[in-house]
């Protein structure tokens, strides 16, 4: 009888592993279809960033498979990567990558985007952009209704007045689609992580960072900031990991914005 139970357990584990692998492949296909601004990252670079992601997560306790978002703030890279952490196999599956903009020092109130592991929790609730224009005619958070992911206050290096450490609000959000999104791939923000609008919608619709939000929804709380048309993954995560790869050259797969547009079909 024990042999039968062990066999059933093994079969269940294999089924769960197959289901997780299928989920990762499904999201990778959806990323390819739905995200308009993408980076064609070669497998060697995918593996290298998976290694850096794993190093950044050392010491973290993960009890379930989940999606993770990695950002390389290096000025020669400026890219976001989505990985699926498959447990208990402890494998990182690459889903897709897009250009971003992180903090550009040199002006008052402009920070270097902080590095570290940042949890997306209910302590700092997300909200939706109003789509209003600032005094320069820019929609800083993107089109009306697009989600602003709030990671709370973070200590970061000031990019003005001799540097030093200070507090900044760490957000991940879309930006003006006409004037600023075409420049994703170079550091231009005040410290937040700017991402393409279609990537924002992708992360939002599939709930890649919504583990806490979806749990609260199941508990009967009203999470007004969640999309009505959401189709959340069965393995939502909650972590944004920001690193600096110290790259001294710009890789071919992360071209400058002008070159990226020139090569766009």
Short mmCIF file of C-alpha atoms in Angstrom, two decimals:
data_model
loop_
_atom_site.label_atom_id
_atom_site.label_comp_id
_atom_site.label_asym_id
_atom_site.label_seq_id
_atom_site.Cartn_x
_atom_site.Cartn_y
_atom_site.Cartn_z
CA UNK A 1 0.00 0.00 0.00
CA UNK A 2 2.85 2.40 0.82
CA UNK A 3 4.29 1.80 -2.63
CA UNK A 4 0.96 2.76 -4.21
CA UNK A 5 0.75 5.96 -2.16
CA UNK A 6 4.31 6.87 -3.11
CA UNK A 7 3.51 6.29 -6.76
CA UNK A 8 0.42 8.49 -6.54
CA UNK A 9 2.49 11.22 -4.83
CA UNK A 10 5.13 11.10 -7.57
CA UNK A 11 2.47 11.28 -10.28
CA UNK A 12 0.84 14.28 -8.59
CA UNK A 13 4.21 16.03 -8.37
CA UNK A 14 4.92 15.35 -12.03
CA UNK A 15 1.46 16.67 -12.96
CA UNK A 16 2.01 19.85 -10.95
CA UNK A 17 5.44 20.38 -12.51
CA UNK A 18 3.96 19.91 -15.98
CA UNK A 19 1.20 22.37 -15.15
CA UNK A 20 3.72 24.97 -13.98
CA UNK A 21 5.85 24.51 -17.10
CA UNK A 22 2.76 24.93 -19.24
CA UNK A 23 1.83 28.10 -17.39
CA UNK A 24 5.24 29.61 -18.01
CA UNK A 25 5.06 28.76 -21.72
CA UNK A 26 1.55 30.23 -21.92
CA UNK A 27 2.67 33.52 -20.39
CA UNK A 28 5.75 33.64 -22.62
CA UNK A 29 3.48 33.29 -25.67
CA UNK A 30 1.14 35.96 -24.29
CA UNK A 31 4.09 38.29 -23.71
CA UNK A 32 5.19 37.85 -27.31
CA UNK A 33 1.69 38.67 -28.57
CA UNK A 34 0.67 41.45 -26.22
CA UNK A 35 3.77 43.48 -25.35
CA UNK A 36 4.58 45.88 -28.16
CA UNK A 37 8.07 46.98 -27.07
CA UNK A 38 10.29 43.95 -26.52
CA UNK A 39 13.96 43.04 -26.33
CA UNK A 40 15.28 39.97 -28.12
CA UNK A 41 17.47 38.62 -25.32
CA UNK A 42 19.71 35.69 -26.36
CA UNK A 43 19.67 32.54 -24.25
CA UNK A 44 23.17 33.21 -22.91
CA UNK A 45 22.04 36.56 -21.51
CA UNK A 46 18.80 35.02 -20.20
CA UNK A 47 20.91 32.52 -18.25
CA UNK A 48 23.28 35.21 -16.98
CA UNK A 49 20.43 37.35 -15.67
CA UNK A 50 18.80 34.29 -14.11
CA UNK A 51 22.08 33.75 -12.24
CA UNK A 52 22.12 37.39 -11.07
CA UNK A 53 18.47 37.13 -10.04
CA UNK A 54 19.18 33.99 -8.07
CA UNK A 55 22.12 35.72 -6.35
CA UNK A 56 19.93 38.71 -5.42
CA UNK A 57 17.33 36.39 -3.90
CA UNK A 58 19.74 34.37 -1.75
CA UNK A 59 18.39 34.12 1.77
CA UNK A 60 14.81 34.62 0.67
CA UNK A 61 12.29 31.94 1.62
CA UNK A 62 9.92 31.04 -1.20
CA UNK A 63 7.24 28.46 -0.52
CA UNK A 64 5.44 28.56 -3.87
CA UNK A 65 6.13 28.98 -7.57
CA UNK A 66 5.71 32.59 -8.67
CA UNK A 67 6.59 35.28 -11.18
CA UNK A 68 9.46 37.68 -10.49
CA UNK A 69 10.33 40.98 -12.14
CA UNK A 70 14.00 41.89 -12.50
CA UNK A 71 15.28 45.33 -13.56
CA UNK A 72 18.85 46.12 -14.56
CA UNK A 73 19.32 49.82 -13.85
CA UNK A 74 22.76 49.90 -15.47
CA UNK A 75 22.95 52.87 -17.83
CA UNK A 76 24.13 50.60 -20.66
CA UNK A 77 21.23 48.19 -20.27
CA UNK A 78 18.03 49.75 -18.83
CA UNK A 79 15.92 46.62 -19.17
CA UNK A 80 13.21 44.67 -17.36
CA UNK A 81 13.03 40.87 -17.36
CA UNK A 82 10.18 38.61 -16.28
CA UNK A 83 11.06 35.17 -14.88
CA UNK A 84 8.94 32.33 -13.54
CA UNK A 85 10.32 30.64 -10.44
CA UNK A 86 9.34 26.96 -10.63
CA UNK A 87 9.40 25.26 -7.23
CA UNK A 88 10.43 22.84 -5.87
CA UNK A 89 12.62 22.38 -8.94
CA UNK A 90 14.12 25.83 -8.22
CA UNK A 91 14.26 26.69 -11.92
CA UNK A 92 13.97 30.17 -13.38
CA UNK A 93 12.14 30.29 -16.72
CA UNK A 94 12.57 33.39 -18.90
CA UNK A 95 9.26 34.95 -20.01
CA UNK A 96 10.24 38.17 -21.79
CA UNK A 97 12.07 41.50 -21.58
CA UNK A 98 11.42 45.16 -22.41
CA UNK A 99 13.36 48.44 -22.23
CA UNK A 100 12.79 50.72 -19.24
CA UNK A 101 13.98 54.04 -17.88
CA UNK A 102 15.39 54.37 -14.37
CA UNK A 103 16.78 57.29 -12.39
CA UNK A 104 18.96 59.87 -14.11
CA UNK A 105 21.06 61.92 -11.67
CA UNK A 106 22.01 65.55 -12.19
CA UNK A 107 18.89 67.51 -11.27
CA UNK A 108 17.20 68.34 -7.99
CA UNK A 109 15.01 65.54 -6.65
CA UNK A 110 16.41 63.02 -9.14
CA UNK A 111 17.60 59.79 -7.50
CA UNK A 112 19.60 56.79 -8.59
CA UNK A 113 17.01 54.01 -8.69
CA UNK A 114 17.76 51.90 -5.59
CA UNK A 115 18.89 48.30 -5.87
CA UNK A 116 17.45 45.49 -3.78
CA UNK A 117 14.40 43.28 -3.39
CA UNK A 118 11.15 45.22 -3.05
CA UNK A 119 7.87 43.60 -2.02
CA UNK A 120 4.57 44.63 -3.59
CA UNK A 121 2.29 44.61 -0.55
CA UNK A 122 -0.97 46.10 0.70
CA UNK A 123 0.93 48.56 2.90
CA UNK A 124 1.24 50.86 -0.13
CA UNK A 125 -1.84 50.44 -2.29
CA UNK A 126 -1.58 50.87 -6.04
CA UNK A 127 -3.72 53.37 -7.91
CA UNK A 128 -4.69 54.29 -11.45
CA UNK A 129 -3.23 57.15 -13.47
CA UNK A 130 -5.53 60.09 -14.08
CA UNK A 131 -3.96 60.80 -17.45
CA UNK A 132 -3.62 64.52 -16.72
CA UNK A 133 -0.94 66.71 -18.28
CA UNK A 134 1.67 68.52 -16.20
CA UNK A 135 2.89 72.06 -16.89
CA UNK A 136 5.13 70.70 -19.66
CA UNK A 137 2.26 68.94 -21.43
CA UNK A 138 3.45 65.50 -20.29
CA UNK A 139 1.34 62.66 -18.86
CA UNK A 140 3.93 61.52 -16.39
CA UNK A 141 2.16 58.33 -15.34
CA UNK A 142 0.76 57.47 -18.75
CA UNK A 143 -2.77 57.28 -20.10
CA UNK A 144 -5.83 57.51 -17.89
CA UNK A 145 -6.65 54.28 -16.07
CA UNK A 146 -3.26 52.62 -16.39
CA UNK A 147 -1.94 51.10 -13.18
CA UNK A 148 0.74 52.59 -10.96
CA UNK A 149 2.57 49.90 -8.95
CA UNK A 150 3.59 51.31 -5.56
CA UNK A 151 6.50 49.76 -3.62
CA UNK A 152 6.52 52.37 -0.85
CA UNK A 153 9.32 54.52 0.47
CA UNK A 154 12.87 53.41 -0.26
CA UNK A 155 16.30 54.73 0.62
CA UNK A 156 18.20 55.81 -2.48
CA UNK A 157 21.26 57.79 -3.45
CA UNK A 158 20.53 61.40 -4.31
CA UNK A 159 21.66 62.49 -7.73
CA UNK A 160 22.15 66.14 -6.82
CA UNK A 161 23.91 68.41 -4.34
CA UNK A 162 26.81 66.11 -3.62
CA UNK A 163 24.84 62.91 -3.29
CA UNK A 164 24.08 61.23 0.02
CA UNK A 165 21.12 59.05 0.92
CA UNK A 166 17.49 60.06 1.03
CA UNK A 167 13.98 58.68 0.81
CA UNK A 168 12.09 58.40 -2.46
CA UNK A 169 8.79 56.81 -3.42
CA UNK A 170 9.55 53.78 -5.56
CA UNK A 171 6.93 53.33 -8.27
CA UNK A 172 6.78 51.26 -11.44
CA UNK A 173 4.55 52.88 -14.02
CA UNK A 174 3.95 53.67 -17.66
CA UNK A 175 4.80 57.08 -19.07
CA UNK A 176 3.68 59.54 -21.71
CA UNK A 177 3.12 57.36 -24.81
CA UNK A 178 3.97 60.13 -27.27
CA UNK A 179 6.88 62.02 -25.73
CA UNK A 180 8.59 59.68 -23.26
CA UNK A 181 7.86 56.05 -24.13
CA UNK A 182 9.96 56.28 -27.34
CA UNK A 183 12.98 56.99 -25.10
CA UNK A 184 12.69 53.90 -22.93
CA UNK A 185 16.08 52.22 -22.85
CA UNK A 186 17.94 55.23 -21.43
CA UNK A 187 17.93 56.58 -17.88
CA UNK A 188 15.51 59.52 -17.72
CA UNK A 189 13.29 59.12 -14.65
CA UNK A 190 13.43 60.73 -11.21
CA UNK A 191 14.16 57.33 -9.69
CA UNK A 192 11.06 55.30 -10.50
CA UNK A 193 10.96 52.53 -13.09
CA UNK A 194 9.20 53.61 -16.29
CA UNK A 195 7.90 50.77 -18.44
CA UNK A 196 6.04 50.44 -21.76
CA UNK A 197 2.26 50.81 -21.55
CA UNK A 198 1.59 47.38 -23.04
CA UNK A 199 3.97 45.79 -20.54
CA UNK A 200 2.14 47.59 -17.74
CA UNK A 201 -1.16 46.15 -18.95
CA UNK A 202 0.39 42.69 -19.26
CA UNK A 203 1.67 42.69 -15.67
CA UNK A 204 -1.65 44.12 -14.49
CA UNK A 205 -3.98 41.78 -16.41
CA UNK A 206 -2.18 38.58 -15.40
CA UNK A 207 -1.56 39.72 -11.81
CA UNK A 208 2.13 38.87 -11.93
CA UNK A 209 2.84 40.86 -8.75
CA UNK A 210 -0.59 40.60 -7.16
CA UNK A 211 -0.20 37.74 -4.68
CA UNK A 212 -1.23 39.92 -1.72
CA UNK A 213 -3.96 41.73 -3.66
CA UNK A 214 -5.59 38.54 -4.90
CA UNK A 215 -5.46 37.01 -1.42
CA UNK A 216 -7.17 40.09 -0.02
CA UNK A 217 -9.82 39.81 -2.73
CA UNK A 218 -10.46 36.18 -1.76
CA UNK A 219 -10.82 37.34 1.85
CA UNK A 220 -13.68 39.64 0.87
CA UNK A 221 -11.79 42.94 0.68
CA UNK A 222 -12.57 45.37 -2.12
CA UNK A 223 -9.55 45.79 -4.34
CA UNK A 224 -10.83 48.53 -6.63
CA UNK A 225 -7.47 48.92 -8.38
CA UNK A 226 -7.62 45.42 -9.93
CA UNK A 227 -8.78 45.20 -13.53
CA UNK A 228 -12.34 44.05 -14.17
CA UNK A 229 -11.07 41.97 -17.11
CA UNK A 230 -8.17 40.41 -15.19
CA UNK A 231 -7.16 36.82 -15.89
CA UNK A 232 -4.66 36.28 -13.07
CA UNK A 233 -2.07 33.55 -13.13
CA UNK A 234 -2.35 30.68 -10.66
CA UNK A 235 1.15 31.59 -9.40
CA UNK A 236 1.22 35.34 -8.73
CA UNK A 237 4.32 36.88 -7.17
CA UNK A 238 5.08 40.06 -5.26
CA UNK A 239 8.74 40.91 -5.81
CA UNK A 240 10.50 43.55 -7.89
CA UNK A 241 14.25 42.98 -7.87
CA UNK A 242 16.52 45.81 -9.02
CA UNK A 243 20.20 45.20 -9.77
CA UNK A 244 23.10 46.92 -11.49
CA UNK A 245 24.95 44.51 -13.76
CA UNK A 246 27.97 46.87 -13.96
CA UNK A 247 27.95 46.41 -17.73
CA UNK A 248 30.57 48.61 -19.38
CA UNK A 249 29.16 48.26 -22.87
CA UNK A 250 25.67 48.31 -24.29
CA UNK A 251 24.71 44.80 -25.42
CA UNK A 252 23.42 44.32 -28.95
CA UNK A 253 20.08 43.06 -27.64
CA UNK A 254 19.45 46.33 -25.73
CA UNK A 255 20.00 48.98 -28.42
CA UNK A 256 19.53 52.69 -27.86
CA UNK A 257 15.98 53.88 -28.59
CA UNK A 258 16.81 55.40 -31.97
CA UNK A 259 18.49 52.24 -33.17
CA UNK A 260 15.65 50.13 -31.80
CA UNK A 261 13.11 52.12 -33.79
CA UNK A 262 15.28 51.95 -36.91
CA UNK A 263 15.28 48.15 -36.78
CA UNK A 264 11.58 47.82 -36.00
CA UNK A 265 9.74 46.01 -38.84
#
